[in-house]
Short mmCIF file of N, CA and C in Angstrom, two decimals:
data_model
loop_
_atom_site.label_atom_id
_atom_site.label_comp_id
_atom_site.label_asym_id
_atom_site.label_seq_id
_atom_site.Cartn_x
_atom_site.Cartn_y
_atom_site.Cartn_z
N MET A 7 45.57 -116.01 -65.07
CA MET A 7 44.25 -115.50 -64.79
C MET A 7 44.18 -114.80 -63.44
N LYS A 8 44.89 -115.33 -62.44
CA LYS A 8 44.87 -114.70 -61.12
C LYS A 8 45.48 -113.30 -61.16
N LYS A 9 46.55 -113.12 -61.93
CA LYS A 9 47.16 -111.79 -62.05
C LYS A 9 46.16 -110.82 -62.66
N PHE A 10 45.44 -111.28 -63.66
CA PHE A 10 44.47 -110.43 -64.32
C PHE A 10 43.35 -110.02 -63.37
N SER A 11 42.79 -110.99 -62.63
CA SER A 11 41.69 -110.65 -61.73
C SER A 11 42.17 -109.76 -60.58
N GLY A 12 43.41 -109.96 -60.13
CA GLY A 12 43.97 -109.07 -59.11
C GLY A 12 44.10 -107.66 -59.63
N GLY A 13 44.50 -107.53 -60.89
CA GLY A 13 44.61 -106.22 -61.52
C GLY A 13 43.26 -105.53 -61.64
N ILE A 14 42.23 -106.30 -61.89
CA ILE A 14 40.88 -105.75 -61.97
C ILE A 14 40.48 -105.13 -60.63
N TRP A 15 40.78 -105.84 -59.53
CA TRP A 15 40.43 -105.32 -58.21
C TRP A 15 41.19 -104.04 -57.90
N VAL A 16 42.42 -103.95 -58.32
CA VAL A 16 43.20 -102.72 -58.12
C VAL A 16 42.56 -101.59 -58.92
N LEU A 17 42.17 -101.87 -60.15
CA LEU A 17 41.53 -100.87 -60.99
C LEU A 17 40.20 -100.41 -60.37
N VAL A 18 39.42 -101.35 -59.89
CA VAL A 18 38.15 -101.01 -59.24
C VAL A 18 38.40 -100.13 -58.02
N ALA A 19 39.40 -100.46 -57.22
CA ALA A 19 39.73 -99.66 -56.03
C ALA A 19 40.12 -98.25 -56.42
N ILE A 20 40.93 -98.11 -57.45
CA ILE A 20 41.36 -96.78 -57.91
C ILE A 20 40.17 -95.96 -58.37
N VAL A 21 39.28 -96.57 -59.15
CA VAL A 21 38.09 -95.87 -59.63
C VAL A 21 37.23 -95.41 -58.45
N CYS A 22 37.06 -96.27 -57.46
CA CYS A 22 36.26 -95.91 -56.28
C CYS A 22 36.87 -94.74 -55.52
N ILE A 23 38.17 -94.77 -55.35
CA ILE A 23 38.86 -93.69 -54.63
C ILE A 23 38.73 -92.38 -55.39
N LEU A 24 38.95 -92.42 -56.69
CA LEU A 24 38.87 -91.21 -57.49
C LEU A 24 37.45 -90.66 -57.53
N SER A 25 36.47 -91.53 -57.63
CA SER A 25 35.09 -91.05 -57.69
C SER A 25 34.61 -90.53 -56.35
N ALA A 26 35.23 -90.93 -55.27
CA ALA A 26 34.82 -90.47 -53.94
C ALA A 26 35.05 -88.98 -53.76
N THR A 27 36.00 -88.42 -54.47
CA THR A 27 36.26 -86.99 -54.38
C THR A 27 36.04 -86.32 -55.73
N ALA A 28 35.16 -86.88 -56.51
CA ALA A 28 34.95 -86.39 -57.86
C ALA A 28 34.14 -85.10 -57.87
N VAL A 29 34.47 -84.26 -58.83
CA VAL A 29 33.68 -83.09 -59.12
C VAL A 29 32.95 -83.42 -60.41
N ARG A 30 31.66 -83.29 -60.37
CA ARG A 30 30.88 -83.68 -61.52
C ARG A 30 30.13 -82.48 -62.06
N THR A 31 30.45 -82.09 -63.30
CA THR A 31 29.69 -81.05 -63.96
C THR A 31 28.40 -81.71 -64.42
N MET A 32 27.30 -81.08 -64.13
CA MET A 32 26.01 -81.68 -64.43
C MET A 32 25.31 -80.90 -65.53
N ALA A 33 24.44 -81.61 -66.26
CA ALA A 33 23.51 -80.89 -67.11
C ALA A 33 22.63 -80.13 -66.13
N ALA A 34 22.45 -78.85 -66.37
CA ALA A 34 21.72 -78.02 -65.41
C ALA A 34 20.33 -78.59 -65.14
N THR A 35 20.06 -78.82 -63.87
CA THR A 35 18.74 -79.31 -63.44
C THR A 35 18.22 -78.36 -62.37
N PRO A 36 16.92 -78.14 -62.32
CA PRO A 36 16.38 -77.22 -61.32
C PRO A 36 16.73 -77.68 -59.90
N MET A 37 17.11 -76.73 -59.06
CA MET A 37 17.37 -77.06 -57.66
C MET A 37 16.05 -77.49 -57.03
N PRO A 38 16.06 -78.60 -56.30
CA PRO A 38 14.83 -79.02 -55.62
C PRO A 38 14.38 -77.96 -54.61
N SER A 39 13.08 -77.79 -54.52
CA SER A 39 12.57 -76.85 -53.52
C SER A 39 12.54 -77.53 -52.15
N PHE A 40 12.64 -76.71 -51.12
CA PHE A 40 12.62 -77.23 -49.75
C PHE A 40 12.10 -76.19 -48.78
N SER A 41 11.62 -76.66 -47.67
CA SER A 41 11.25 -75.83 -46.52
C SER A 41 11.81 -76.56 -45.31
N LEU A 42 12.86 -75.98 -44.72
CA LEU A 42 13.59 -76.65 -43.65
C LEU A 42 13.81 -75.71 -42.47
N VAL A 43 13.98 -76.29 -41.31
CA VAL A 43 14.18 -75.52 -40.07
C VAL A 43 15.63 -75.08 -39.97
N ARG A 44 15.80 -73.78 -39.70
CA ARG A 44 17.13 -73.21 -39.53
C ARG A 44 17.63 -73.48 -38.11
N VAL A 45 18.86 -73.95 -38.02
CA VAL A 45 19.48 -74.21 -36.72
C VAL A 45 19.78 -72.86 -36.06
N GLY A 46 19.49 -72.77 -34.80
CA GLY A 46 19.77 -71.55 -34.05
C GLY A 46 18.52 -70.79 -33.68
N ASP A 47 17.67 -70.50 -34.69
CA ASP A 47 16.46 -69.74 -34.39
C ASP A 47 15.17 -70.51 -34.66
N GLY A 48 15.28 -71.70 -35.25
CA GLY A 48 14.10 -72.52 -35.50
C GLY A 48 13.18 -72.02 -36.59
N ARG A 49 13.62 -70.98 -37.29
CA ARG A 49 12.81 -70.39 -38.37
C ARG A 49 12.71 -71.36 -39.54
N LEU A 50 11.56 -71.40 -40.20
CA LEU A 50 11.37 -72.21 -41.39
C LEU A 50 11.93 -71.43 -42.58
N VAL A 51 12.85 -72.02 -43.31
CA VAL A 51 13.49 -71.38 -44.46
C VAL A 51 13.05 -72.10 -45.73
N HIS A 52 12.59 -71.32 -46.69
CA HIS A 52 12.13 -71.86 -47.97
C HIS A 52 13.19 -71.62 -49.04
N SER A 53 13.35 -72.57 -49.92
CA SER A 53 14.35 -72.44 -50.99
C SER A 53 14.10 -71.19 -51.83
N GLU A 54 12.85 -70.78 -51.96
CA GLU A 54 12.54 -69.59 -52.76
C GLU A 54 13.20 -68.33 -52.21
N SER A 55 13.55 -68.34 -50.94
CA SER A 55 14.19 -67.16 -50.35
C SER A 55 15.60 -66.93 -50.91
N TYR A 56 16.12 -67.91 -51.63
CA TYR A 56 17.46 -67.78 -52.21
C TYR A 56 17.41 -67.47 -53.71
N GLU A 57 16.23 -67.17 -54.25
CA GLU A 57 16.10 -66.87 -55.67
C GLU A 57 17.05 -65.76 -56.08
N GLY A 58 17.68 -65.94 -57.24
CA GLY A 58 18.58 -64.93 -57.78
C GLY A 58 19.98 -64.96 -57.22
N LYS A 59 20.27 -65.92 -56.34
CA LYS A 59 21.61 -66.04 -55.75
C LYS A 59 22.33 -67.26 -56.29
N VAL A 60 23.64 -67.17 -56.28
CA VAL A 60 24.48 -68.35 -56.49
C VAL A 60 24.56 -69.03 -55.13
N LEU A 61 24.30 -70.33 -55.10
CA LEU A 61 24.30 -71.08 -53.84
C LEU A 61 25.29 -72.22 -53.88
N LEU A 62 25.86 -72.49 -52.74
CA LEU A 62 26.61 -73.72 -52.54
C LEU A 62 25.88 -74.47 -51.43
N ILE A 63 25.14 -75.51 -51.83
CA ILE A 63 24.40 -76.34 -50.88
C ILE A 63 25.34 -77.43 -50.41
N ASN A 64 25.61 -77.47 -49.10
CA ASN A 64 26.60 -78.40 -48.54
C ASN A 64 25.94 -79.35 -47.54
N PHE A 65 25.81 -80.63 -47.94
CA PHE A 65 25.32 -81.66 -47.03
C PHE A 65 26.49 -82.10 -46.15
N PHE A 66 26.28 -82.11 -44.83
CA PHE A 66 27.36 -82.42 -43.90
C PHE A 66 26.81 -83.09 -42.65
N ALA A 67 27.71 -83.55 -41.80
CA ALA A 67 27.36 -84.07 -40.48
C ALA A 67 28.41 -83.62 -39.47
N THR A 68 28.00 -83.49 -38.23
CA THR A 68 28.92 -83.02 -37.19
C THR A 68 30.03 -84.03 -36.90
N TRP A 69 29.79 -85.30 -37.18
CA TRP A 69 30.75 -86.36 -36.88
C TRP A 69 31.69 -86.67 -38.04
N CYS A 70 31.60 -85.90 -39.11
CA CYS A 70 32.36 -86.16 -40.35
C CYS A 70 33.64 -85.31 -40.39
N PRO A 71 34.84 -85.93 -40.32
CA PRO A 71 36.09 -85.17 -40.34
C PRO A 71 36.28 -84.32 -41.60
N ALA A 72 35.93 -84.86 -42.76
CA ALA A 72 36.09 -84.09 -44.01
C ALA A 72 35.14 -82.89 -44.03
N CYS A 73 33.97 -83.05 -43.44
CA CYS A 73 33.02 -81.94 -43.35
C CYS A 73 33.60 -80.81 -42.50
N SER A 74 34.18 -81.16 -41.37
CA SER A 74 34.80 -80.17 -40.49
C SER A 74 35.95 -79.45 -41.20
N LYS A 75 36.69 -80.21 -41.98
CA LYS A 75 37.84 -79.64 -42.71
C LYS A 75 37.39 -78.59 -43.73
N GLU A 76 36.19 -78.74 -44.29
CA GLU A 76 35.69 -77.80 -45.29
C GLU A 76 35.22 -76.47 -44.70
N ILE A 77 34.85 -76.46 -43.44
CA ILE A 77 34.20 -75.29 -42.85
C ILE A 77 35.00 -73.99 -42.97
N PRO A 78 36.30 -73.95 -42.68
CA PRO A 78 37.01 -72.67 -42.84
C PRO A 78 36.92 -72.11 -44.26
N GLY A 79 37.01 -72.96 -45.26
CA GLY A 79 36.89 -72.50 -46.64
C GLY A 79 35.49 -72.02 -46.97
N LEU A 80 34.48 -72.73 -46.48
CA LEU A 80 33.10 -72.31 -46.70
C LEU A 80 32.81 -70.99 -46.00
N ASN A 81 33.32 -70.82 -44.78
CA ASN A 81 33.19 -69.54 -44.07
C ASN A 81 33.83 -68.41 -44.87
N SER A 82 35.01 -68.66 -45.38
CA SER A 82 35.74 -67.65 -46.15
C SER A 82 34.95 -67.23 -47.39
N LEU A 83 34.42 -68.20 -48.12
CA LEU A 83 33.63 -67.90 -49.31
C LEU A 83 32.38 -67.11 -48.95
N GLN A 84 31.72 -67.49 -47.87
CA GLN A 84 30.51 -66.78 -47.44
C GLN A 84 30.84 -65.31 -47.15
N LYS A 85 31.89 -65.08 -46.39
CA LYS A 85 32.27 -63.71 -46.03
C LYS A 85 32.69 -62.91 -47.26
N LYS A 86 33.42 -63.54 -48.15
CA LYS A 86 33.98 -62.85 -49.31
C LYS A 86 32.92 -62.49 -50.36
N TYR A 87 31.91 -63.34 -50.55
CA TYR A 87 30.99 -63.16 -51.68
C TYR A 87 29.53 -62.94 -51.29
N GLU A 88 29.21 -62.85 -50.01
CA GLU A 88 27.80 -62.70 -49.64
C GLU A 88 27.19 -61.41 -50.17
N LYS A 89 27.98 -60.38 -50.36
CA LYS A 89 27.48 -59.12 -50.90
C LYS A 89 27.27 -59.20 -52.41
N ASP A 90 27.77 -60.26 -53.02
CA ASP A 90 27.64 -60.46 -54.47
C ASP A 90 26.56 -61.48 -54.81
N ASP A 91 25.54 -61.59 -53.98
CA ASP A 91 24.45 -62.55 -54.21
C ASP A 91 24.93 -63.99 -54.21
N PHE A 92 25.70 -64.33 -53.20
CA PHE A 92 26.17 -65.70 -53.01
C PHE A 92 25.90 -66.11 -51.57
N SER A 93 25.58 -67.39 -51.40
CA SER A 93 25.44 -67.92 -50.05
C SER A 93 25.80 -69.40 -50.02
N VAL A 94 26.48 -69.77 -48.96
CA VAL A 94 26.64 -71.18 -48.62
C VAL A 94 25.42 -71.52 -47.77
N VAL A 95 24.85 -72.69 -47.99
CA VAL A 95 23.76 -73.18 -47.15
C VAL A 95 24.13 -74.58 -46.71
N GLY A 96 24.34 -74.75 -45.42
CA GLY A 96 24.65 -76.06 -44.87
C GLY A 96 23.38 -76.84 -44.60
N LEU A 97 23.36 -78.10 -44.99
CA LEU A 97 22.22 -78.98 -44.71
C LEU A 97 22.73 -80.14 -43.85
N SER A 98 22.36 -80.11 -42.59
CA SER A 98 22.84 -81.13 -41.66
C SER A 98 22.03 -82.41 -41.78
N VAL A 99 22.74 -83.53 -41.92
CA VAL A 99 22.09 -84.84 -41.97
C VAL A 99 22.09 -85.51 -40.59
N ASP A 100 22.52 -84.78 -39.57
CA ASP A 100 22.55 -85.33 -38.20
C ASP A 100 21.14 -85.69 -37.75
N ARG A 101 21.01 -86.82 -37.11
CA ARG A 101 19.71 -87.32 -36.64
C ARG A 101 19.49 -87.09 -35.15
N LYS A 102 20.49 -86.55 -34.46
CA LYS A 102 20.36 -86.39 -33.00
C LYS A 102 19.85 -85.02 -32.60
N GLY A 103 19.42 -84.22 -33.56
CA GLY A 103 18.77 -82.97 -33.22
C GLY A 103 19.59 -81.72 -33.40
N GLN A 104 18.85 -80.61 -33.36
CA GLN A 104 19.43 -79.29 -33.58
C GLN A 104 20.44 -78.87 -32.53
N ASP A 105 20.25 -79.29 -31.29
CA ASP A 105 21.14 -78.85 -30.22
C ASP A 105 22.59 -79.24 -30.50
N ILE A 106 22.79 -80.46 -30.95
CA ILE A 106 24.14 -80.94 -31.27
C ILE A 106 24.73 -80.14 -32.42
N VAL A 107 23.90 -79.88 -33.43
CA VAL A 107 24.36 -79.13 -34.60
C VAL A 107 24.67 -77.69 -34.21
N GLU A 108 23.84 -77.08 -33.38
CA GLU A 108 24.08 -75.70 -32.95
C GLU A 108 25.38 -75.58 -32.16
N LYS A 109 25.64 -76.51 -31.26
CA LYS A 109 26.90 -76.50 -30.50
C LYS A 109 28.09 -76.65 -31.44
N PHE A 110 27.97 -77.54 -32.41
CA PHE A 110 29.02 -77.76 -33.40
C PHE A 110 29.29 -76.47 -34.18
N MET A 111 28.22 -75.80 -34.64
CA MET A 111 28.36 -74.56 -35.39
C MET A 111 29.09 -73.50 -34.58
N LYS A 112 28.74 -73.36 -33.33
CA LYS A 112 29.39 -72.37 -32.47
C LYS A 112 30.86 -72.71 -32.27
N ARG A 113 31.13 -73.99 -32.03
CA ARG A 113 32.52 -74.43 -31.81
C ARG A 113 33.38 -74.20 -33.05
N LYS A 114 32.80 -74.41 -34.23
CA LYS A 114 33.53 -74.26 -35.49
C LYS A 114 33.45 -72.85 -36.07
N GLY A 115 32.63 -71.99 -35.49
CA GLY A 115 32.51 -70.62 -35.97
C GLY A 115 31.81 -70.50 -37.32
N VAL A 116 30.83 -71.33 -37.58
CA VAL A 116 30.11 -71.33 -38.86
C VAL A 116 29.35 -70.01 -39.01
N VAL A 117 29.55 -69.34 -40.17
CA VAL A 117 28.94 -68.03 -40.41
C VAL A 117 27.81 -68.07 -41.43
N TYR A 118 27.55 -69.20 -42.02
CA TYR A 118 26.49 -69.33 -43.04
C TYR A 118 25.30 -70.08 -42.43
N PRO A 119 24.12 -69.94 -43.05
CA PRO A 119 22.94 -70.61 -42.50
C PRO A 119 23.06 -72.13 -42.58
N VAL A 120 22.59 -72.80 -41.54
CA VAL A 120 22.56 -74.26 -41.50
C VAL A 120 21.13 -74.69 -41.22
N LEU A 121 20.65 -75.60 -42.03
CA LEU A 121 19.29 -76.11 -41.93
C LEU A 121 19.31 -77.59 -41.61
N MET A 122 18.29 -78.06 -40.91
CA MET A 122 18.15 -79.48 -40.62
C MET A 122 17.44 -80.13 -41.79
N VAL A 123 18.12 -81.03 -42.48
CA VAL A 123 17.57 -81.64 -43.68
C VAL A 123 16.62 -82.78 -43.31
N ASP A 124 15.66 -83.02 -44.18
CA ASP A 124 14.76 -84.16 -44.00
C ASP A 124 14.96 -85.15 -45.16
N ARG A 125 14.38 -86.32 -45.01
CA ARG A 125 14.57 -87.38 -46.02
C ARG A 125 14.03 -86.97 -47.38
N LYS A 126 12.95 -86.23 -47.39
CA LYS A 126 12.35 -85.78 -48.65
C LYS A 126 13.34 -84.91 -49.43
N THR A 127 14.00 -84.01 -48.74
CA THR A 127 14.97 -83.12 -49.40
C THR A 127 16.19 -83.90 -49.87
N VAL A 128 16.67 -84.83 -49.06
CA VAL A 128 17.80 -85.68 -49.46
C VAL A 128 17.44 -86.42 -50.74
N ALA A 129 16.25 -87.00 -50.79
CA ALA A 129 15.80 -87.73 -51.98
C ALA A 129 15.68 -86.80 -53.18
N ALA A 130 15.18 -85.58 -52.97
CA ALA A 130 15.01 -84.62 -54.06
C ALA A 130 16.34 -84.23 -54.70
N PHE A 131 17.41 -84.25 -53.91
CA PHE A 131 18.74 -83.96 -54.44
C PHE A 131 19.39 -85.21 -55.04
N GLY A 132 18.64 -86.28 -55.19
CA GLY A 132 19.15 -87.49 -55.81
C GLY A 132 19.75 -88.47 -54.83
N GLY A 133 19.51 -88.25 -53.56
CA GLY A 133 20.10 -89.12 -52.55
C GLY A 133 21.50 -88.66 -52.22
N VAL A 134 21.87 -88.80 -50.99
CA VAL A 134 23.21 -88.44 -50.53
C VAL A 134 23.81 -89.72 -49.96
N TYR A 135 24.81 -90.23 -50.66
CA TYR A 135 25.38 -91.53 -50.30
C TYR A 135 26.73 -91.43 -49.62
N GLY A 136 27.21 -90.24 -49.45
CA GLY A 136 28.46 -89.98 -48.76
C GLY A 136 28.50 -88.50 -48.44
N ILE A 137 29.24 -88.15 -47.42
CA ILE A 137 29.35 -86.74 -47.07
C ILE A 137 30.82 -86.39 -46.86
N PRO A 138 31.19 -85.17 -47.06
CA PRO A 138 30.34 -84.10 -47.55
C PRO A 138 30.01 -84.27 -49.03
N VAL A 139 28.90 -83.70 -49.41
CA VAL A 139 28.54 -83.58 -50.82
C VAL A 139 27.93 -82.19 -50.98
N SER A 140 28.33 -81.51 -52.05
CA SER A 140 27.87 -80.14 -52.26
C SER A 140 27.33 -79.98 -53.67
N PHE A 141 26.40 -79.05 -53.81
CA PHE A 141 25.79 -78.75 -55.10
C PHE A 141 25.93 -77.25 -55.35
N LEU A 142 26.44 -76.89 -56.52
CA LEU A 142 26.56 -75.48 -56.90
C LEU A 142 25.36 -75.11 -57.75
N VAL A 143 24.67 -74.04 -57.35
CA VAL A 143 23.43 -73.61 -58.00
C VAL A 143 23.65 -72.23 -58.58
N ASN A 144 23.27 -72.05 -59.85
CA ASN A 144 23.45 -70.74 -60.48
C ASN A 144 22.31 -69.78 -60.10
N LYS A 145 22.40 -68.52 -60.54
CA LYS A 145 21.42 -67.50 -60.17
C LYS A 145 20.02 -67.81 -60.70
N SER A 146 19.95 -68.64 -61.73
CA SER A 146 18.65 -69.03 -62.29
C SER A 146 18.02 -70.19 -61.54
N GLY A 147 18.72 -70.71 -60.53
CA GLY A 147 18.16 -71.78 -59.71
C GLY A 147 18.43 -73.18 -60.23
N TYR A 148 19.45 -73.31 -61.07
CA TYR A 148 19.80 -74.62 -61.62
C TYR A 148 21.08 -75.16 -60.99
N VAL A 149 21.05 -76.43 -60.62
CA VAL A 149 22.24 -77.11 -60.12
C VAL A 149 23.14 -77.36 -61.31
N VAL A 150 24.37 -76.84 -61.25
CA VAL A 150 25.30 -76.97 -62.37
C VAL A 150 26.51 -77.84 -62.06
N LYS A 151 26.74 -78.12 -60.77
CA LYS A 151 27.89 -78.92 -60.40
C LYS A 151 27.64 -79.64 -59.09
N LYS A 152 28.18 -80.86 -59.01
CA LYS A 152 28.09 -81.65 -57.78
C LYS A 152 29.51 -82.01 -57.37
N TYR A 153 29.80 -81.85 -56.09
CA TYR A 153 31.11 -82.18 -55.53
C TYR A 153 30.93 -83.31 -54.51
N ASN A 154 31.59 -84.41 -54.72
CA ASN A 154 31.55 -85.53 -53.77
C ASN A 154 32.83 -85.53 -52.96
N GLY A 155 32.70 -85.47 -51.64
CA GLY A 155 33.88 -85.47 -50.79
C GLY A 155 34.39 -84.07 -50.53
N TYR A 156 35.50 -84.00 -49.81
CA TYR A 156 36.12 -82.72 -49.46
C TYR A 156 36.54 -81.98 -50.73
N VAL A 157 36.26 -80.68 -50.76
CA VAL A 157 36.68 -79.82 -51.87
C VAL A 157 37.36 -78.60 -51.27
N SER A 158 38.49 -78.22 -51.84
CA SER A 158 39.25 -77.08 -51.32
C SER A 158 38.54 -75.76 -51.62
N GLU A 159 38.82 -74.78 -50.81
CA GLU A 159 38.28 -73.44 -51.02
C GLU A 159 38.68 -72.91 -52.39
N LYS A 160 39.90 -73.16 -52.79
CA LYS A 160 40.40 -72.67 -54.08
C LYS A 160 39.57 -73.22 -55.24
N SER A 161 39.27 -74.50 -55.21
CA SER A 161 38.46 -75.11 -56.28
C SER A 161 37.05 -74.53 -56.29
N LEU A 162 36.46 -74.41 -55.11
CA LEU A 162 35.11 -73.87 -55.02
C LEU A 162 35.08 -72.42 -55.47
N GLU A 163 36.07 -71.64 -55.04
CA GLU A 163 36.09 -70.22 -55.37
C GLU A 163 36.15 -69.99 -56.88
N LYS A 164 36.92 -70.79 -57.56
CA LYS A 164 37.02 -70.67 -59.03
C LYS A 164 35.64 -70.83 -59.67
N ASP A 165 34.90 -71.82 -59.23
CA ASP A 165 33.57 -72.07 -59.79
C ASP A 165 32.57 -70.99 -59.38
N VAL A 166 32.64 -70.55 -58.13
CA VAL A 166 31.74 -69.50 -57.65
C VAL A 166 31.98 -68.21 -58.42
N LYS A 167 33.24 -67.83 -58.58
CA LYS A 167 33.58 -66.60 -59.31
C LYS A 167 33.07 -66.66 -60.74
N ARG A 168 33.17 -67.82 -61.36
CA ARG A 168 32.69 -67.98 -62.74
C ARG A 168 31.18 -67.71 -62.80
N LEU A 169 30.43 -68.25 -61.85
CA LEU A 169 28.98 -68.05 -61.85
C LEU A 169 28.59 -66.62 -61.48
N LEU A 170 29.40 -65.97 -60.66
CA LEU A 170 29.12 -64.58 -60.29
C LEU A 170 29.56 -63.60 -61.38
N GLY A 171 30.35 -64.11 -62.33
CA GLY A 171 30.85 -63.25 -63.40
C GLY A 171 31.97 -62.34 -62.97
N SER A 172 32.72 -62.77 -61.92
CA SER A 172 33.83 -61.92 -61.44
C SER A 172 35.16 -62.59 -61.66
#
């Protein structure tokens, strides 16, 4: 019996590890609407301003190593596809304010818009229980995929290209 229960714990650990970096195709659900402050200029940005675009909504924090690791790939996608109605939108979960996030963005060379997220928006996206977590939104405004954990540029690009029809 002890061997069996030990095996169960190994199986549970494997499932947890695999799900931590899982890519989940979702039944398309409308992207939650939001009005959030943009880091850098303090402008209020409304989700409606992204209508008709493919979006990659990326929840992150300045203290998260996996989040930092994703930034070069997210920058690359933004530069490569912004003319094709695509945008990465970073949503910072940092609680210490915009100044820290702005310094982080400058240090990392972030080229896409970053907004300060609020609890209401986090809840509207179904809660964020680990970071990074990203949501891929099609041109019709529906969330079609959720990525938990670090995702490579190559994986993201494949999905973005599919939604852009290229």
